[in-house]
């Protein structure tokens, strides 16, 4: 959400971060990224949010819905502590 309306043109991606260590507890280190322009359209580049997904939500098989992570509804109008800015190419 962007205030009281759905956010437009937000990009969401889950990526696996490589920690650089030789031994990892799980095969992936997932991070959720959100790039958006909520209340920020005139500033160059997009606002970027990063959320680390806890290991307990990593599953290697079919999982019941009760084991899914739910981050709820975010109001992207807010300022977040770990917020950054990144220029993301637009898709054609």
CSV table of N, CA and C in Angstrom, one decimal, residues 38-76:
chain,number,residue,atom,x,y,z
A,38,UNK,N,6.7,5.2,-3.7
A,38,UNK,CA,5.6,5.7,-2.9
A,38,UNK,C,5.9,7.1,-2.3
A,39,UNK,N,5.2,8.1,-2.6
A,39,UNK,CA,5.4,9.4,-2.1
A,39,UNK,C,6.8,9.9,-2.4
A,40,UNK,N,7.4,9.5,-3.4
A,40,UNK,CA,8.8,9.8,-3.7
A,40,UNK,C,9.1,9.8,-5.2
A,41,UNK,N,8.1,10.1,-6.0
A,41,UNK,CA,8.2,10.0,-7.4
A,41,UNK,C,9.3,11.0,-8.0
A,42,UNK,N,9.5,12.1,-7.4
A,42,UNK,CA,10.3,13.2,-8.0
A,42,UNK,C,11.8,12.9,-7.6
A,43,UNK,N,12.1,12.1,-6.7
A,43,UNK,CA,13.5,11.8,-6.3
A,43,UNK,C,14.1,10.7,-7.2
A,44,UNK,N,15.3,10.9,-7.7
A,44,UNK,CA,16.0,9.9,-8.5
A,44,UNK,C,16.1,8.6,-7.8
A,45,UNK,N,15.9,7.5,-8.6
A,45,UNK,CA,16.0,6.1,-8.1
A,45,UNK,C,14.9,5.7,-7.2
A,46,UNK,N,14.8,4.4,-6.9
A,46,UNK,CA,13.7,3.9,-6.1
A,46,UNK,C,14.1,3.7,-4.6
A,47,UNK,N,13.2,3.8,-3.8
A,47,UNK,CA,13.4,3.4,-2.4
A,47,UNK,C,13.5,1.9,-2.3
A,48,UNK,N,14.4,1.4,-1.6
A,48,UNK,CA,14.6,-0.1,-1.5
A,48,UNK,C,14.5,-0.6,-0.1
A,49,UNK,N,13.7,-1.6,0.1
A,49,UNK,CA,13.5,-2.2,1.4
A,49,UNK,C,14.1,-3.6,1.3
A,50,UNK,N,14.6,-4.1,2.5
A,50,UNK,CA,15.2,-5.4,2.5
A,50,UNK,C,14.7,-6.1,3.8
A,51,UNK,N,14.2,-7.3,3.6
A,51,UNK,CA,13.7,-8.2,4.7
A,51,UNK,C,14.3,-9.5,4.7
A,52,UNK,N,15.1,-9.9,5.7
A,52,UNK,CA,15.6,-11.3,5.7
A,52,UNK,C,14.5,-12.2,6.2
A,53,UNK,N,14.5,-13.3,5.5
A,53,UNK,CA,13.4,-14.4,5.7
A,53,UNK,C,14.0,-15.4,6.7
A,54,UNK,N,13.4,-15.6,7.9
A,54,UNK,CA,14.0,-16.5,8.9
A,54,UNK,C,14.1,-17.9,8.4
A,55,UNK,N,15.1,-18.6,8.9
A,55,UNK,CA,15.4,-20.0,8.4
A,55,UNK,C,14.3,-20.9,8.6
A,56,UNK,N,13.4,-20.7,9.6
A,56,UNK,CA,12.3,-21.6,9.9
A,56,UNK,C,11.3,-21.6,8.8
A,57,UNK,N,11.4,-20.7,7.9
A,57,UNK,CA,10.4,-20.6,6.8
A,57,UNK,C,11.0,-21.2,5.5
A,58,UNK,N,12.2,-21.8,5.6
A,58,UNK,CA,12.8,-22.5,4.4
A,58,UNK,C,12.4,-23.9,4.5
A,59,UNK,N,11.8,-24.4,3.4
A,59,UNK,CA,11.3,-25.8,3.3
A,59,UNK,C,11.7,-26.4,2.0
A,60,UNK,N,12.1,-27.7,2.0
A,60,UNK,CA,12.5,-28.3,0.8
A,60,UNK,C,11.4,-29.3,0.3
A,61,UNK,N,10.2,-29.1,0.7
A,61,UNK,CA,9.1,-30.0,0.3
A,61,UNK,C,7.8,-29.2,0.3
A,62,UNK,N,6.7,-29.8,-0.1
A,62,UNK,CA,5.4,-29.2,-0.1
A,62,UNK,C,5.1,-28.8,1.4
A,63,UNK,N,4.6,-27.6,1.6
A,63,UNK,CA,4.4,-27.1,2.9
A,63,UNK,C,2.9,-26.6,3.1
A,64,UNK,N,2.4,-26.9,4.2
A,64,UNK,CA,1.0,-26.4,4.5
A,64,UNK,C,1.1,-24.9,4.7
A,65,UNK,N,-0.1,-24.2,4.4
A,65,UNK,CA,-0.1,-22.8,4.4
A,65,UNK,C,0.2,-22.2,5.8
A,66,UNK,N,0.0,-22.9,6.8
A,66,UNK,CA,0.3,-22.4,8.2
A,66,UNK,C,1.8,-22.3,8.4
A,67,UNK,N,2.6,-22.8,7.5
A,67,UNK,CA,4.1,-22.7,7.6
A,67,UNK,C,4.6,-21.6,6.7
A,68,UNK,N,3.8,-20.9,6.0
A,68,UNK,CA,4.2,-19.8,5.1
A,68,UNK,C,4.5,-18.6,6.0
A,69,UNK,N,5.4,-17.8,5.5
A,69,UNK,CA,5.7,-16.5,6.2
A,69,UNK,C,4.7,-15.5,5.7
A,70,UNK,N,4.2,-14.7,6.6
A,70,UNK,CA,3.2,-13.6,6.3
A,70,UNK,C,3.7,-12.3,6.8
A,71,UNK,N,4.2,-11.4,6.0
A,71,UNK,CA,4.7,-10.2,6.4
A,71,UNK,C,3.6,-9.1,6.5
A,72,UNK,N,2.4,-9.5,6.2
A,72,UNK,CA,1.3,-8.6,6.4
A,72,UNK,C,1.2,-7.6,5.2
A,73,UNK,N,0.5,-6.5,5.4
A,73,UNK,CA,0.4,-5.5,4.5
A,73,UNK,C,1.3,-4.3,4.9
A,74,UNK,N,2.2,-3.9,4.0
A,74,UNK,CA,3.1,-2.8,4.4
A,74,UNK,C,2.6,-1.5,3.8
A,75,UNK,N,2.6,-0.5,4.6
A,75,UNK,CA,2.3,0.9,4.0
A,75,UNK,C,3.7,1.5,3.6
A,76,UNK,N,4.0,1.5,2.3
A,76,UNK,CA,5.3,1.9,1.8
A,76,UNK,C,5.5,3.4,2.0
